[in-house]
Amino acid sequence: MKQADFKGAEVARITAGSPAAAAGIKVGEHVQTVNGVLLTDYIAWLWESDGCDLSLEVVSSDAAVRTVQLRRDLHAENAAATCWGIAFDGLIYDGIHTCDNNCSFCFMRQLPPGVRPSLNLRDDDWRLSFFLGNFITLTNLTSADKQRIVAQRVSPLRVSFHASDEALREQLLGKNQARGLKNLDQLIAAGIDFHIQIVLLPGVNDGAALEQTLQYLGDPQRRDHIRSVGIVPLAFTDYAPDCLKQLLNAASCAGEQREAWSKAVIEQVQKHQFAQHEQRGMTWVYLADEFYIHANAPFPLPQFY
């Protein structure tokens, strides 16, 4: 991104008596760089502002750019002087990274027409995964993204994983799936932690495929950096695309068949839960409420839930 094309982070609030107020920064202006680094997101702000001196490039309402020097006193009696006194509008300032996958079960593709635009935004942004707990696929990370994640220790992240078998992942995620596996292992090797989500589809990535996936994630090379694995059943609406409706019909995940399927999933996952609890004192892999509800089964004891 060229600096000339980047407006920066919009100033939403200035604290009276703060260094930002003393420097004349106004609400509605934009901070373009911090210490010479483009202010693309709030992570960049936290990383660069961890000190007592700042150099900001500020863009005024008439597009004029000026350099502002700020200094704070962490030991001042006036609390406003100990902070920078500047708050920004939102967390991402250079545009949200969107999803380039083609998941047949994507819930975003099952929304009714006419919803507000923000609901149709298919985000796949590692920064929102860190800040808001959004699940991402890791398929759109650039080398620069990975370098920042590692250098700035942006951890843990949350990943929609679904399966470890590459052919099955391509069926579920699309042609870019291999990038997700590669990036996951590279980041794990660098010490980044993850929470994993698996959307479980009857007859697709359950049974033996789920067993393979849990073994993959539980491999000693990965296990210490996989903090948890959450499994949720496929969700669908009346607005689901035809390809998903065909998948649902083939899987027959309704009525008694759904109850039997849910019971089988609970039984399969319990073995991993008990084993991990015995080894590490924690359950590690967790099932969504729907499995127990659809199976007409009691919820687990708190230590397993």
mmCIF file of C-alpha atoms in Angstrom:
data_model
loop_
_atom_site.group_PDB
_atom_site.id
_atom_site.type_symbol
_atom_site.label_atom_id
_atom_site.label_comp_id
_atom_site.label_asym_id
_atom_site.label_seq_id
_atom_site.Cartn_x
_atom_site.Cartn_y
_atom_site.Cartn_z
ATOM 1 C CA MET A 1 0.000 0.000 0.000
ATOM 2 C CA LYS A 2 1.321 3.438 -0.934
ATOM 3 C CA GLN A 3 1.354 5.986 1.862
ATOM 4 C CA ALA A 4 -0.169 8.601 -0.450
ATOM 5 C CA ASP A 5 -3.195 6.356 -0.994
ATOM 6 C CA PHE A 6 -3.706 5.609 2.698
ATOM 7 C CA LYS A 7 -5.684 8.063 4.786
ATOM 8 C CA GLY A 8 -5.134 6.326 8.148
ATOM 9 C CA ALA A 9 -7.123 5.867 11.339
ATOM 10 C CA GLU A 10 -9.897 8.344 12.028
ATOM 11 C CA VAL A 11 -9.693 10.087 15.389
ATOM 12 C CA ALA A 12 -12.936 9.426 17.278
ATOM 13 C CA ARG A 13 -12.139 11.020 20.638
ATOM 14 C CA ILE A 14 -9.509 13.227 22.289
ATOM 15 C CA THR A 15 -9.084 13.348 26.075
ATOM 16 C CA ALA A 16 -8.854 16.821 27.568
ATOM 17 C CA GLY A 17 -5.497 17.533 29.173
ATOM 18 C CA SER A 18 -3.744 14.747 27.289
ATOM 19 C CA PRO A 19 -0.662 14.958 25.053
ATOM 20 C CA ALA A 20 -2.897 14.533 21.978
ATOM 21 C CA ALA A 21 -5.065 17.465 23.062
ATOM 22 C CA ALA A 22 -2.005 19.614 23.776
ATOM 23 C CA ALA A 23 -0.668 18.830 20.284
ATOM 24 C CA GLY A 24 -3.877 20.099 18.710
ATOM 25 C CA ILE A 25 -5.093 16.813 17.218
ATOM 26 C CA LYS A 26 -8.800 17.081 16.426
ATOM 27 C CA VAL A 27 -11.690 14.618 16.210
ATOM 28 C CA GLY A 28 -12.282 13.695 12.565
ATOM 29 C CA GLU A 29 -8.631 13.968 11.575
ATOM 30 C CA HIS A 30 -6.685 10.853 10.578
ATOM 31 C CA VAL A 31 -3.434 9.471 11.907
ATOM 32 C CA GLN A 32 -1.559 8.069 8.933
ATOM 33 C CA THR A 33 1.687 6.829 10.491
ATOM 34 C CA VAL A 34 3.077 6.142 13.963
ATOM 35 C CA ASN A 35 6.861 6.369 14.269
ATOM 36 C CA GLY A 36 7.016 6.078 10.480
ATOM 37 C CA VAL A 37 4.860 2.921 10.378
ATOM 38 C CA LEU A 38 1.535 2.967 8.530
ATOM 39 C CA LEU A 39 -1.314 2.811 11.052
ATOM 40 C CA THR A 40 -3.213 0.003 9.313
ATOM 41 C CA ASP A 41 -4.866 -1.411 12.438
ATOM 42 C CA TYR A 42 -5.084 -1.111 16.201
ATOM 43 C CA ILE A 43 -2.397 -3.761 16.668
ATOM 44 C CA ALA A 44 0.072 -1.419 14.967
ATOM 45 C CA TRP A 45 -0.997 1.361 17.329
ATOM 46 C CA LEU A 46 -0.543 -0.806 20.441
ATOM 47 C CA TRP A 47 2.855 -1.994 19.222
ATOM 48 C CA GLU A 48 4.250 1.402 18.278
ATOM 49 C CA SER A 49 2.733 3.446 21.135
ATOM 50 C CA ASP A 50 4.279 1.388 23.939
ATOM 51 C CA GLY A 51 6.661 4.090 25.087
ATOM 52 C CA CYS A 52 6.840 7.711 26.176
ATOM 53 C CA ASP A 53 7.457 9.398 22.818
ATOM 54 C CA LEU A 54 5.531 9.256 19.540
ATOM 55 C CA SER A 55 5.907 10.775 16.122
ATOM 56 C CA LEU A 56 2.619 10.934 14.205
ATOM 57 C CA GLU A 57 1.724 12.011 10.704
ATOM 58 C CA VAL A 58 -1.735 13.558 10.951
ATOM 59 C CA VAL A 59 -4.027 14.269 7.995
ATOM 60 C CA SER A 60 -6.383 17.192 8.524
ATOM 61 C CA SER A 61 -9.847 17.619 7.029
ATOM 62 C CA ASP A 62 -8.380 19.568 4.077
ATOM 63 C CA ALA A 63 -5.924 16.686 3.343
ATOM 64 C CA ALA A 64 -2.905 18.594 4.655
ATOM 65 C CA VAL A 65 -0.345 16.359 6.353
ATOM 66 C CA ARG A 66 1.614 17.508 9.404
ATOM 67 C CA THR A 67 4.046 15.791 11.756
ATOM 68 C CA VAL A 68 3.122 15.827 15.446
ATOM 69 C CA GLN A 69 5.431 14.870 18.316
ATOM 70 C CA LEU A 70 3.804 13.537 21.490
ATOM 71 C CA ARG A 71 5.332 12.861 24.862
ATOM 72 C CA ARG A 72 3.636 11.408 27.929
ATOM 73 C CA ASP A 73 4.678 11.257 31.575
ATOM 74 C CA LEU A 74 3.835 7.881 33.070
ATOM 75 C CA HIS A 75 4.394 9.268 36.581
ATOM 76 C CA ALA A 76 2.341 12.451 36.259
ATOM 77 C CA GLU A 77 -0.270 13.226 38.909
ATOM 78 C CA ASN A 78 -2.673 14.237 36.152
ATOM 79 C CA ALA A 79 -4.023 10.914 34.813
ATOM 80 C CA ALA A 80 -4.743 12.450 31.389
ATOM 81 C CA ALA A 81 -1.046 13.201 30.956
ATOM 82 C CA THR A 82 -0.039 9.566 31.481
ATOM 83 C CA CYS A 83 -1.918 8.342 28.396
ATOM 84 C CA TRP A 84 -1.830 9.531 24.803
ATOM 85 C CA GLY A 85 -5.452 10.656 24.992
ATOM 86 C CA ILE A 86 -6.434 9.558 21.508
ATOM 87 C CA ALA A 87 -9.057 6.992 20.505
ATOM 88 C CA PHE A 88 -9.744 5.754 16.988
ATOM 89 C CA ASP A 89 -12.852 4.712 15.116
ATOM 90 C CA GLY A 90 -12.756 0.898 14.912
ATOM 91 C CA LEU A 91 -9.912 -1.607 14.826
ATOM 92 C CA ILE A 92 -9.019 -1.947 11.120
ATOM 93 C CA TYR A 93 -8.019 1.119 9.099
ATOM 94 C CA ASP A 94 -6.799 -0.271 5.764
ATOM 95 C CA GLY A 95 -9.826 -2.406 4.885
ATOM 96 C CA ILE A 96 -10.913 -5.798 6.216
ATOM 97 C CA HIS A 97 -9.335 -8.872 4.626
ATOM 98 C CA THR A 98 -12.132 -10.878 3.041
ATOM 99 C CA CYS A 99 -12.590 -14.592 2.417
ATOM 100 C CA ASP A 100 -11.487 -16.115 -0.883
ATOM 101 C CA ASN A 101 -12.737 -19.636 -0.143
ATOM 102 C CA ASN A 102 -15.813 -21.387 -1.493
ATOM 103 C CA CYS A 103 -17.256 -23.326 1.445
ATOM 104 C CA SER A 104 -20.470 -25.063 0.434
ATOM 105 C CA PHE A 105 -21.824 -24.724 3.990
ATOM 106 C CA CYS A 106 -20.907 -21.039 4.459
ATOM 107 C CA PHE A 107 -23.555 -19.448 6.643
ATOM 108 C CA MET A 108 -22.985 -16.075 4.985
ATOM 109 C CA ARG A 109 -24.373 -17.566 1.782
ATOM 110 C CA GLN A 110 -27.563 -18.601 3.566
ATOM 111 C CA LEU A 111 -28.799 -15.155 4.572
ATOM 112 C CA PRO A 112 -32.056 -13.738 3.230
ATOM 113 C CA PRO A 113 -31.957 -10.870 0.729
ATOM 114 C CA GLY A 114 -32.122 -7.327 2.015
ATOM 115 C CA VAL A 115 -29.991 -7.696 5.174
ATOM 116 C CA ARG A 116 -27.730 -4.812 6.190
ATOM 117 C CA PRO A 117 -24.413 -4.800 4.278
ATOM 118 C CA SER A 118 -22.275 -5.605 7.328
ATOM 119 C CA LEU A 119 -23.942 -9.031 7.580
ATOM 120 C CA ASN A 120 -22.852 -9.877 4.043
ATOM 121 C CA LEU A 121 -19.203 -9.061 4.685
ATOM 122 C CA ARG A 122 -17.314 -12.365 4.471
ATOM 123 C CA ASP A 123 -14.345 -11.393 6.623
ATOM 124 C CA ASP A 124 -11.301 -13.622 6.936
ATOM 125 C CA ASP A 125 -9.007 -11.217 8.775
ATOM 126 C CA TRP A 126 -6.431 -12.475 11.289
ATOM 127 C CA ARG A 127 -6.603 -9.168 13.137
ATOM 128 C CA LEU A 128 -10.317 -9.586 13.841
ATOM 129 C CA SER A 129 -9.623 -13.163 14.887
ATOM 130 C CA PHE A 130 -7.310 -11.810 17.576
ATOM 131 C CA PHE A 131 -9.463 -8.875 18.680
ATOM 132 C CA LEU A 132 -13.007 -10.225 18.312
ATOM 133 C CA GLY A 133 -12.626 -14.009 18.314
ATOM 134 C CA ASN A 134 -13.666 -14.384 14.666
ATOM 135 C CA PHE A 135 -12.731 -17.711 13.081
ATOM 136 C CA ILE A 136 -10.486 -17.495 10.026
ATOM 137 C CA THR A 137 -9.086 -20.044 7.564
ATOM 138 C CA LEU A 138 -5.449 -18.825 7.241
ATOM 139 C CA THR A 139 -5.727 -19.292 3.468
ATOM 140 C CA ASN A 140 -5.241 -15.597 2.605
ATOM 141 C CA LEU A 141 -2.206 -14.776 4.780
ATOM 142 C CA THR A 142 0.661 -12.994 3.046
ATOM 143 C CA SER A 143 4.302 -13.339 4.038
ATOM 144 C CA ALA A 144 4.050 -9.894 5.635
ATOM 145 C CA ASP A 145 1.006 -11.013 7.648
ATOM 146 C CA LYS A 146 2.875 -14.018 9.019
ATOM 147 C CA GLN A 147 5.928 -11.939 9.835
ATOM 148 C CA ARG A 148 3.797 -9.496 11.841
ATOM 149 C CA ILE A 149 1.910 -12.248 13.659
ATOM 150 C CA VAL A 150 5.168 -13.854 14.764
ATOM 151 C CA ALA A 151 7.117 -10.659 15.494
ATOM 152 C CA GLN A 152 4.275 -9.073 17.468
ATOM 153 C CA ARG A 153 3.171 -12.350 19.110
ATOM 154 C CA VAL A 154 -0.447 -12.008 17.971
ATOM 155 C CA SER A 155 -1.748 -15.058 19.807
ATOM 156 C CA PRO A 156 -4.035 -16.915 20.163
ATOM 157 C CA LEU A 157 -5.837 -16.914 16.824
ATOM 158 C CA ARG A 158 -9.020 -18.803 15.989
ATOM 159 C CA VAL A 159 -9.165 -21.046 12.943
ATOM 160 C CA SER A 160 -11.979 -22.741 11.037
ATOM 161 C CA PHE A 161 -10.265 -26.033 10.253
ATOM 162 C CA HIS A 162 -12.968 -28.637 9.450
ATOM 163 C CA ALA A 163 -10.681 -31.487 8.314
ATOM 164 C CA SER A 164 -7.033 -32.506 7.984
ATOM 165 C CA ASP A 165 -7.333 -34.642 4.842
ATOM 166 C CA GLU A 166 -6.389 -32.429 1.899
ATOM 167 C CA ALA A 167 -8.883 -33.874 -0.580
ATOM 168 C CA LEU A 168 -11.673 -33.458 1.947
ATOM 169 C CA ARG A 169 -10.497 -29.945 2.802
ATOM 170 C CA GLU A 170 -10.638 -29.023 -0.884
ATOM 171 C CA GLN A 171 -14.208 -30.298 -1.000
ATOM 172 C CA LEU A 172 -15.083 -28.238 2.073
ATOM 173 C CA LEU A 173 -13.001 -25.076 1.600
ATOM 174 C CA GLY A 174 -12.028 -24.926 -2.036
ATOM 175 C CA LYS A 175 -8.778 -24.833 -3.993
ATOM 176 C CA ASN A 176 -6.893 -22.595 -1.532
ATOM 177 C CA GLN A 177 -7.164 -25.016 1.398
ATOM 178 C CA ALA A 178 -3.504 -26.147 1.307
ATOM 179 C CA ARG A 179 -2.360 -22.650 2.240
ATOM 180 C CA GLY A 180 -4.272 -22.964 5.492
ATOM 181 C CA LEU A 181 -2.472 -26.158 6.525
ATOM 182 C CA LYS A 182 0.929 -24.747 5.575
ATOM 183 C CA ASN A 183 0.363 -21.475 7.400
ATOM 184 C CA LEU A 184 -0.989 -23.212 10.502
ATOM 185 C CA ASP A 185 2.118 -25.372 10.849
ATOM 186 C CA GLN A 186 4.461 -22.459 10.143
ATOM 187 C CA LEU A 187 2.838 -20.334 12.815
ATOM 188 C CA ILE A 188 2.750 -23.201 15.308
ATOM 189 C CA ALA A 189 6.473 -23.742 14.715
ATOM 190 C CA ALA A 190 6.950 -20.064 15.571
ATOM 191 C CA GLY A 191 5.067 -20.467 18.855
ATOM 192 C CA ILE A 192 1.624 -19.064 17.948
ATOM 193 C CA ASP A 193 -1.373 -20.658 19.703
ATOM 194 C CA PHE A 194 -4.774 -21.460 18.214
ATOM 195 C CA HIS A 195 -8.357 -22.278 19.056
ATOM 196 C CA ILE A 196 -9.830 -24.578 16.406
ATOM 197 C CA GLN A 197 -13.388 -24.847 15.095
ATOM 198 C CA ILE A 198 -14.738 -27.795 13.132
ATOM 199 C CA VAL A 199 -18.095 -27.525 11.372
ATOM 200 C CA LEU A 200 -19.263 -31.125 11.218
ATOM 201 C CA LEU A 201 -21.252 -32.334 8.207
ATOM 202 C CA PRO A 202 -23.006 -35.721 8.408
ATOM 203 C CA GLY A 203 -21.397 -38.238 6.099
ATOM 204 C CA VAL A 204 -18.671 -35.812 5.024
ATOM 205 C CA ASN A 205 -16.088 -34.941 7.693
ATOM 206 C CA ASP A 206 -17.429 -36.978 10.603
ATOM 207 C CA GLY A 207 -16.608 -40.569 11.618
ATOM 208 C CA ALA A 208 -13.203 -41.713 10.392
ATOM 209 C CA ALA A 209 -12.461 -38.277 8.924
ATOM 210 C CA LEU A 210 -13.104 -36.590 12.279
ATOM 211 C CA GLU A 211 -10.890 -39.178 13.991
ATOM 212 C CA GLN A 212 -8.091 -38.367 11.556
ATOM 213 C CA THR A 213 -8.561 -34.641 12.127
ATOM 214 C CA LEU A 214 -8.405 -34.933 15.916
ATOM 215 C CA GLN A 215 -5.297 -37.076 15.691
ATOM 216 C CA TYR A 216 -3.718 -34.528 13.360
ATOM 217 C CA LEU A 217 -4.433 -31.661 15.749
ATOM 218 C CA GLY A 218 -3.369 -33.748 18.731
ATOM 219 C CA ASP A 219 -0.009 -34.646 17.220
ATOM 220 C CA PRO A 220 2.810 -33.716 19.654
ATOM 221 C CA GLN A 221 4.168 -31.243 17.094
ATOM 222 C CA ARG A 222 0.904 -29.277 17.308
ATOM 223 C CA ARG A 223 -0.905 -30.229 20.510
ATOM 224 C CA ASP A 224 0.776 -27.758 22.867
ATOM 225 C CA HIS A 225 -0.245 -24.879 20.600
ATOM 226 C CA ILE A 226 -3.828 -26.046 19.990
ATOM 227 C CA ARG A 227 -5.570 -24.677 23.056
ATOM 228 C CA SER A 228 -8.995 -26.063 22.241
ATOM 229 C CA VAL A 229 -11.050 -27.736 19.534
ATOM 230 C CA GLY A 230 -14.722 -26.808 19.263
ATOM 231 C CA ILE A 231 -17.060 -28.912 17.134
ATOM 232 C CA VAL A 232 -20.358 -27.488 15.897
ATOM 233 C CA PRO A 233 -22.975 -29.131 13.673
ATOM 234 C CA LEU A 234 -23.732 -27.865 10.211
ATOM 235 C CA ALA A 235 -26.205 -24.973 10.304
ATOM 236 C CA PHE A 236 -28.573 -24.225 7.473
ATOM 237 C CA THR A 237 -31.490 -21.954 6.619
ATOM 238 C CA ASP A 238 -34.279 -21.872 4.061
ATOM 239 C CA TYR A 239 -32.037 -19.633 1.957
ATOM 240 C CA ALA A 240 -29.244 -22.211 1.632
ATOM 241 C CA PRO A 241 -27.903 -22.625 -1.935
ATOM 242 C CA ASP A 242 -28.923 -25.689 -3.926
ATOM 243 C CA CYS A 243 -25.521 -27.362 -3.478
ATOM 244 C CA LEU A 244 -25.975 -27.292 0.290
ATOM 245 C CA LYS A 245 -29.571 -28.497 0.106
ATOM 246 C CA GLN A 246 -28.405 -31.451 -1.975
ATOM 247 C CA LEU A 247 -25.738 -32.180 0.609
ATOM 248 C CA LEU A 248 -28.317 -32.028 3.407
ATOM 249 C CA ASN A 249 -30.670 -34.360 1.592
ATOM 250 C CA ALA A 250 -27.877 -36.857 0.985
ATOM 251 C CA ALA A 251 -26.782 -36.681 4.612
ATOM 252 C CA SER A 252 -30.353 -36.952 5.964
ATOM 253 C CA CYS A 253 -29.567 -34.965 9.085
ATOM 254 C CA ALA A 254 -33.126 -34.632 10.349
ATOM 255 C CA GLY A 255 -35.421 -36.456 12.741
ATOM 256 C CA GLU A 256 -34.342 -39.839 14.098
ATOM 257 C CA GLN A 257 -31.293 -39.928 11.834
ATOM 258 C CA ARG A 258 -30.075 -36.644 13.278
ATOM 259 C CA GLU A 259 -30.586 -37.986 16.796
ATOM 260 C CA ALA A 260 -28.601 -41.146 16.021
ATOM 261 C CA TRP A 261 -25.874 -39.122 14.343
ATOM 262 C CA SER A 262 -25.566 -36.769 17.321
ATOM 263 C CA LYS A 263 -25.304 -39.703 19.724
ATOM 264 C CA ALA A 264 -22.545 -41.243 17.602
ATOM 265 C CA VAL A 265 -20.602 -37.970 17.578
ATOM 266 C CA ILE A 266 -20.896 -37.626 21.359
ATOM 267 C CA GLU A 267 -19.650 -41.173 21.897
ATOM 268 C CA GLN A 268 -16.727 -40.668 19.527
ATOM 269 C CA VAL A 269 -15.634 -37.358 21.018
ATOM 270 C CA GLN A 270 -16.011 -38.521 24.626
ATOM 271 C CA LYS A 271 -13.091 -40.890 24.152
ATOM 272 C CA HIS A 272 -10.843 -37.969 23.299
ATOM 273 C CA GLN A 273 -12.258 -35.863 26.117
ATOM 274 C CA PHE A 274 -11.626 -38.532 28.744
ATOM 275 C CA ALA A 275 -8.136 -39.252 27.421
ATOM 276 C CA GLN A 276 -7.105 -35.591 27.411
ATOM 277 C CA HIS A 277 -8.633 -34.995 30.837
ATOM 278 C CA GLU A 278 -6.685 -37.912 32.278
ATOM 279 C CA GLN A 279 -3.426 -36.810 30.644
ATOM 280 C CA ARG A 280 -3.646 -33.044 31.072
ATOM 281 C CA GLY A 281 -6.524 -32.294 33.410
ATOM 282 C CA MET A 282 -8.485 -30.564 30.650
ATOM 283 C CA THR A 283 -11.021 -31.735 28.085
ATOM 284 C CA TRP A 284 -9.478 -29.925 25.055
ATOM 285 C CA VAL A 285 -12.175 -30.931 22.544
ATOM 286 C CA TYR A 286 -15.707 -29.634 23.094
ATOM 287 C CA LEU A 287 -19.085 -30.206 21.465
ATOM 288 C CA ALA A 288 -21.720 -27.561 20.867
ATOM 289 C CA ASP A 289 -24.996 -27.703 22.813
ATOM 290 C CA GLU A 290 -26.909 -28.829 19.716
ATOM 291 C CA PHE A 291 -25.330 -32.282 19.772
ATOM 292 C CA TYR A 292 -26.678 -33.008 23.261
ATOM 293 C CA ILE A 293 -30.045 -31.428 22.497
ATOM 294 C CA HIS A 294 -30.518 -33.361 19.246
ATOM 295 C CA ALA A 295 -29.376 -36.581 20.922
ATOM 296 C CA ASN A 296 -31.774 -36.041 23.844
ATOM 297 C CA ALA A 297 -28.708 -36.558 26.015
ATOM 298 C CA PRO A 298 -27.785 -34.839 29.300
ATOM 299 C CA PHE A 299 -25.138 -32.157 29.208
ATOM 300 C CA PRO A 300 -21.718 -33.285 30.452
ATOM 301 C CA LEU A 301 -20.335 -32.617 33.920
ATOM 302 C CA PRO A 302 -18.721 -29.167 34.224
ATOM 303 C CA GLN A 303 -15.156 -30.504 34.024
ATOM 304 C CA PHE A 304 -15.931 -31.964 30.586
ATOM 305 C CA TYR A 305 -18.011 -29.063 29.249
#
